[in-house]
Structures are given as structure tokens and as C-alpha cells.
Amino acid sequence: DVKVTQSSRYLVKRTGEKVFLECVQDMDHENMFWYRQDPGLGLRLIYFSYDVKMKEKGDIPEGYSVSREKKERFSLILESASTNQTSMYLCASSGRLLAGSYEQYFGPGTRLTVT
Amino acid sequence: QKEVEQNSGPLSVPEGAIASLNCTYSDRGSQSFFWYRQYSGKSPELIMSIYSNGDKEDGRFTAQLNKASQYVSLLIRDSQPSDSATYLCALLPGGYQKVTFGTGTKLQVIP
């Protein structure tokens, strides 16, 4: 079974703090993704990575950065947390597109509250 | 036009009935389609993927794809209260590596 783990289930941070969210997958997947999910807005892609040290902006990258130093680990960084970044953050991973399947598997999510 | 459209619901069905969830999409080049189930407060869980026209069955679940009409559906037979969740339709648009998700349909199975 694919396993995607995230460092925290719940996190409370203060405005202006630097926040690190970590994600680890054990399926040797090339692709990893960070989404946020808000009521009524669905899943929105923040960043994704298709290889170590590679990253691409998603639909809402402003205020976020990412790091992928190892294949299994993908970190999301909130440089200076703001209250509008209060959300559920979901990490996902998938195999390479050309492998013939592209199912994304999600971690349990981190519910971040910025006060 | 949204890339992936789903009725937000809620869709209410009695226990034991067939639940039919529908999704339409705009990109004719889309090749891969997925259904996820998401319980309240939890992360999405992959139920099925479908890549070619027709039906694909897995237990009580059947995914149906019609590329000519640009829709994909999920049928849940013998619906159970534990099937009550939000169901997300997702697809891989042509030429991209980023999956596009619909906003989901909330299903309520009434005992």
C-alpha cells in the first residue's frame, strides 16, 4: 500500500511565523504535490515537484515555497504565515505519467490555524 | 466554463439503493479519470481510475466513461450509510501532469 505521511495533523501558528509542513512517501514516486482545501473552493494546487530539486508553481503559489532535497520528502514552507493561510493542507504523490497510470495518493492532511 | 463540473449536492439516497454521481469536463484531450471519496475532516481516498470508454467495475462501484459526451460517472450499488461522503471527480487534462479536481458531490445515504 502506498503510504504518504505528513508531519502534523493539527498545527497552530502565529501571524508572521515561518511554518514548515513536511510530507514523506514510501512508494518511490517521482511526483509530489501540495494542495490546500477550503470549503466551497475545493482542492487548489500550490506547488508540485516532478523530480528531486525540481518544482513548479501551481495555481496559488503566492506566500509559499517548497523544497525537495530527497525523492521521498517534499516540504511546504510558509515564509510569513498570515490568517488567510488558515486551511487544510494536503500532500499527494504519484508515479510518472508515462508509466501508464497517474493515480495520486494523499496524506492525512494538516489542519493549520494561523492566529 | 469550469474544467470539471460536479453537482455539489447533497444527493440523498435510501440505504440499499443505487447512487449515481456525475461529472462533466471540458478538455477533450483528457485521458485519465479518477474518483476519490472524502469523509468529513479526512483526506481524499482513491476509489477508482478509468482510462478508456465504457464501464469499469470494482466491487459495489462502477465507473463509466464517455469521452464523446465528455462525462464520467460513478455508480454505487447497495449504498450503505458508510458511503456518506463527498465524492471528487478528477482528471488529467491532455498534455499536463497536473490533475484537475472537481469541487465534489456530497452523498447522503439515509438508513
Tab-separated table of C-alpha atoms in Angstrom:
chain	number	residue	atom	x	y	z
A	1	ASP	CA	0.000	0.000	0.000
A	2	VAL	CA	1.077	3.499	-0.781
A	3	LYS	CA	1.781	5.467	2.313
A	4	VAL	CA	2.007	9.241	2.420
A	5	THR	CA	2.620	10.768	5.806
A	6	GLN	CA	2.530	14.374	6.936
A	7	SER	CA	4.406	15.770	9.899
A	8	SER	CA	1.435	17.127	11.838
A	9	ARG	CA	-2.326	16.607	11.857
A	10	TYR	CA	-3.038	19.892	13.583
A	11	LEU	CA	-0.885	22.992	13.829
A	12	VAL	CA	-1.484	26.406	15.361
A	13	LYS	CA	0.879	29.230	14.466
A	14	ARG	CA	1.006	32.957	14.970
A	15	THR	CA	0.902	35.564	12.219
A	16	GLY	CA	4.373	36.215	10.842
A	17	GLU	CA	5.867	32.892	11.891
A	18	LYS	CA	7.736	30.716	9.425
A	19	VAL	CA	5.925	27.402	9.083
A	20	PHE	CA	7.276	24.106	7.764
A	21	LEU	CA	4.981	21.299	6.644
A	22	GLU	CA	6.653	18.039	5.744
A	23	CYS	CA	5.475	15.157	3.635
A	24	VAL	CA	7.075	11.754	3.134
A	25	GLN	CA	6.045	8.986	0.718
A	26	ASP	CA	7.319	5.427	0.654
A	27	MET	CA	6.400	4.391	-2.920
A	28	ASP	CA	9.399	5.808	-4.753
A	29	HIS	CA	7.035	8.165	-6.593
A	30	GLU	CA	8.546	10.798	-8.846
A	31	ASN	CA	5.767	13.360	-8.445
A	32	MET	CA	4.720	15.081	-5.250
A	33	PHE	CA	2.112	17.779	-4.723
A	34	TRP	CA	0.919	20.264	-2.154
A	35	TYR	CA	-2.711	21.360	-2.117
A	36	ARG	CA	-4.850	23.404	0.155
A	37	GLN	CA	-8.518	22.733	0.602
A	38	ASP	CA	-11.049	25.289	1.728
A	39	PRO	CA	-14.849	24.979	1.978
A	40	GLY	CA	-16.511	25.845	-1.305
A	41	LEU	CA	-13.200	26.220	-3.140
A	42	GLY	CA	-12.179	22.597	-3.479
A	43	LEU	CA	-8.596	21.441	-3.859
A	44	ARG	CA	-6.173	24.056	-5.097
A	45	LEU	CA	-2.669	23.183	-6.178
A	46	ILE	CA	0.069	25.217	-4.522
A	47	TYR	CA	3.245	23.609	-5.881
A	48	PHE	CA	4.321	20.328	-7.318
A	49	SER	CA	7.608	18.580	-7.954
A	50	TYR	CA	8.351	16.004	-10.647
A	51	ASP	CA	11.877	15.201	-9.519
A	52	VAL	CA	14.383	15.913	-6.794
A	53	LYS	CA	15.237	19.617	-6.644
A	54	MET	CA	12.626	20.349	-9.329
A	55	LYS	CA	9.495	22.342	-8.619
A	56	GLU	CA	6.719	24.035	-10.486
A	57	LYS	CA	4.184	26.580	-9.362
A	58	GLY	CA	0.620	25.517	-9.134
A	59	ASP	CA	-2.439	27.728	-9.146
A	60	ILE	CA	-1.845	29.591	-5.882
A	61	PRO	CA	1.902	29.716	-5.090
A	62	GLU	CA	1.965	33.211	-3.550
A	63	GLY	CA	3.165	33.182	0.044
A	64	TYR	CA	4.544	29.651	-0.199
A	65	SER	CA	7.764	27.957	-1.171
A	66	VAL	CA	8.789	24.317	-1.380
A	67	SER	CA	11.845	22.147	-1.035
A	68	ARG	CA	12.588	18.689	-2.366
A	69	GLU	CA	16.075	17.554	-1.448
A	70	LYS	CA	15.264	13.837	-1.398
A	71	LYS	CA	12.900	11.859	-3.587
A	72	GLU	CA	10.688	10.743	-0.738
A	73	ARG	CA	10.329	14.099	1.005
A	74	PHE	CA	8.554	17.295	-0.071
A	75	SER	CA	8.315	20.277	2.231
A	76	LEU	CA	5.970	23.239	2.083
A	77	ILE	CA	7.145	26.484	3.665
A	78	LEU	CA	5.015	29.417	4.650
A	79	GLU	CA	7.569	32.208	4.784
A	80	SER	CA	5.471	34.515	6.956
A	81	ALA	CA	2.186	32.955	7.973
A	82	SER	CA	-0.968	35.020	7.590
A	83	THR	CA	-4.512	34.387	8.752
A	84	ASN	CA	-5.689	33.787	5.180
A	85	GLN	CA	-3.405	30.746	5.100
A	86	THR	CA	-5.546	29.010	7.673
A	87	SER	CA	-6.599	25.888	5.807
A	88	MET	CA	-6.313	22.134	5.391
A	89	TYR	CA	-3.042	21.293	3.645
A	90	LEU	CA	-2.829	18.048	1.721
A	91	CYS	CA	0.225	16.365	0.299
A	92	ALA	CA	-0.049	13.811	-2.503
A	93	SER	CA	2.280	11.682	-4.587
A	94	SER	CA	2.017	9.822	-7.884
A	95	GLY	CA	4.108	7.809	-10.260
A	96	ARG	CA	5.483	9.087	-13.538
A	97	LEU	CA	2.868	9.950	-16.165
A	98	LEU	CA	4.459	7.814	-18.867
A	99	ALA	CA	4.307	4.751	-16.623
A	100	GLY	CA	0.694	4.392	-17.714
A	101	SER	CA	-1.036	5.305	-14.501
A	102	TYR	CA	-1.193	8.529	-12.631
A	103	GLU	CA	-3.197	7.946	-9.524
A	104	GLN	CA	-2.470	10.446	-6.792
A	105	TYR	CA	-2.367	9.239	-3.215
A	106	PHE	CA	-2.958	11.670	-0.406
A	107	GLY	CA	-1.531	12.030	3.062
A	108	PRO	CA	-3.845	12.537	6.062
A	109	GLY	CA	-3.654	16.321	5.850
A	110	THR	CA	-2.513	19.075	8.201
A	111	ARG	CA	-5.108	21.451	9.535
A	112	LEU	CA	-3.242	24.714	10.015
A	113	THR	CA	-4.667	27.583	12.017
A	114	VAL	CA	-2.898	30.940	11.912
A	115	THR	CA	-3.918	33.322	14.697
B	1	GLN	CA	-16.563	27.074	-18.072
B	2	LYS	CA	-15.010	25.055	-15.264
B	3	GLU	CA	-12.702	22.273	-16.343
B	4	VAL	CA	-14.507	19.742	-14.149
B	5	GLU	CA	-18.118	20.206	-13.118
B	6	GLN	CA	-19.956	18.336	-10.417
B	7	ASN	CA	-23.265	18.994	-8.746
B	8	SER	CA	-22.432	19.897	-5.158
B	9	GLY	CA	-25.489	18.082	-3.794
B	10	PRO	CA	-26.340	16.844	-1.326
B	11	LEU	CA	-27.534	13.771	-3.140
B	12	SER	CA	-29.723	11.758	-0.801
B	13	VAL	CA	-30.428	8.080	-1.461
B	14	PRO	CA	-32.004	5.426	0.746
B	15	GLU	CA	-29.873	2.597	2.056
B	16	GLY	CA	-29.659	-0.231	-0.471
B	17	ALA	CA	-30.342	1.985	-3.490
B	18	ILE	CA	-28.000	2.856	-6.327
B	19	ALA	CA	-26.266	6.208	-6.004
B	20	SER	CA	-25.306	7.866	-9.281
B	21	LEU	CA	-22.684	10.585	-9.241
B	22	ASN	CA	-21.915	12.533	-12.381
B	23	CYS	CA	-19.106	14.675	-13.655
B	24	THR	CA	-18.636	16.583	-16.905
B	25	TYR	CA	-15.417	18.016	-18.232
B	26	SER	CA	-14.359	20.494	-20.889
B	27	ASP	CA	-10.955	19.290	-22.129
B	28	ARG	CA	-11.474	16.751	-24.915
B	29	GLY	CA	-7.828	15.758	-24.645
B	30	SER	CA	-8.260	14.386	-21.122
B	31	GLN	CA	-7.114	10.795	-20.884
B	32	SER	CA	-7.179	9.727	-17.263
B	33	PHE	CA	-10.096	9.989	-14.868
B	34	PHE	CA	-10.336	9.339	-11.163
B	35	TRP	CA	-12.915	9.153	-8.421
B	36	TYR	CA	-11.996	9.969	-4.840
B	37	ARG	CA	-14.052	9.642	-1.669
B	38	GLN	CA	-13.533	12.143	1.107
B	39	TYR	CA	-15.056	11.817	4.555
B	40	SER	CA	-15.569	14.985	6.527
B	41	GLY	CA	-12.277	16.168	8.019
B	42	LYS	CA	-10.268	13.485	6.236
B	43	SER	CA	-8.130	13.423	3.111
B	44	PRO	CA	-9.310	12.147	-0.301
B	45	GLU	CA	-9.055	8.419	-0.852
B	46	LEU	CA	-8.765	6.996	-4.356
B	47	ILE	CA	-11.691	4.736	-5.251
B	48	MET	CA	-11.239	4.113	-8.960
B	49	SER	CA	-9.416	5.208	-12.033
B	50	ILE	CA	-10.665	4.793	-15.597
B	51	TYR	CA	-8.802	5.400	-18.817
B	52	SER	CA	-10.953	4.084	-21.661
B	53	ASN	CA	-14.564	4.406	-22.721
B	54	GLY	CA	-17.040	2.075	-21.108
B	55	ASP	CA	-17.599	0.654	-17.667
B	56	LYS	CA	-15.136	-0.432	-15.024
B	57	GLU	CA	-16.384	-2.340	-12.020
B	58	ASP	CA	-14.792	-2.813	-8.628
B	59	GLY	CA	-16.997	-4.378	-6.009
B	60	ARG	CA	-20.017	-2.159	-5.442
B	61	PHE	CA	-18.503	0.646	-7.504
B	62	THR	CA	-18.780	1.124	-11.266
B	63	ALA	CA	-17.100	3.951	-13.126
B	64	GLN	CA	-18.452	4.891	-16.528
B	65	LEU	CA	-16.606	6.980	-19.081
B	66	ASN	CA	-18.000	8.515	-22.249
B	67	LYS	CA	-15.354	10.634	-23.937
B	68	ALA	CA	-17.602	11.630	-26.848
B	69	SER	CA	-20.080	13.204	-24.428
B	70	GLN	CA	-17.339	14.296	-22.032
B	71	TYR	CA	-18.747	12.815	-18.876
B	72	VAL	CA	-17.685	10.327	-16.298
B	73	SER	CA	-19.918	8.846	-13.648
B	74	LEU	CA	-19.673	6.698	-10.547
B	75	LEU	CA	-22.385	4.254	-9.561
B	76	ILE	CA	-22.521	2.867	-6.055
B	77	ARG	CA	-24.725	-0.193	-5.738
B	78	ASP	CA	-26.353	-1.263	-2.483
B	79	SER	CA	-25.498	2.100	-0.908
B	80	GLN	CA	-24.606	1.998	2.775
B	81	PRO	CA	-24.624	4.772	5.377
B	82	SER	CA	-20.832	4.411	5.454
B	83	ASP	CA	-20.786	5.597	1.827
B	84	SER	CA	-21.943	9.026	3.015
B	85	ALA	CA	-19.091	11.302	1.995
B	86	THR	CA	-18.066	13.824	-0.628
B	87	TYR	CA	-17.027	12.290	-3.941
B	88	LEU	CA	-14.446	14.114	-6.004
B	89	CYS	CA	-14.108	13.663	-9.732
B	90	ALA	CA	-10.614	14.302	-11.096
B	91	LEU	CA	-8.929	14.112	-14.446
B	92	LEU	CA	-5.612	14.607	-16.142
B	93	PRO	CA	-6.016	17.210	-18.901
B	94	GLY	CA	-4.271	16.490	-22.175
B	95	GLY	CA	-0.601	17.367	-22.150
B	96	TYR	CA	-0.376	18.141	-18.448
B	97	GLN	CA	0.945	16.428	-15.361
B	98	LYS	CA	-1.393	18.275	-13.013
B	99	VAL	CA	-4.626	16.599	-12.075
B	100	THR	CA	-7.694	18.827	-12.047
B	101	PHE	CA	-10.271	18.165	-9.335
B	102	GLY	CA	-13.943	18.955	-9.239
B	103	THR	CA	-15.376	20.504	-6.103
B	104	GLY	CA	-17.198	17.307	-5.216
B	105	THR	CA	-20.698	15.941	-4.714
B	106	LYS	CA	-21.886	15.283	-1.187
B	107	LEU	CA	-23.679	11.954	-0.882
B	108	GLN	CA	-26.005	11.147	1.997
B	109	VAL	CA	-27.223	7.577	2.398
B	110	ILE	CA	-30.311	7.510	4.564
B	111	PRO	CA	-30.750	4.393	6.782
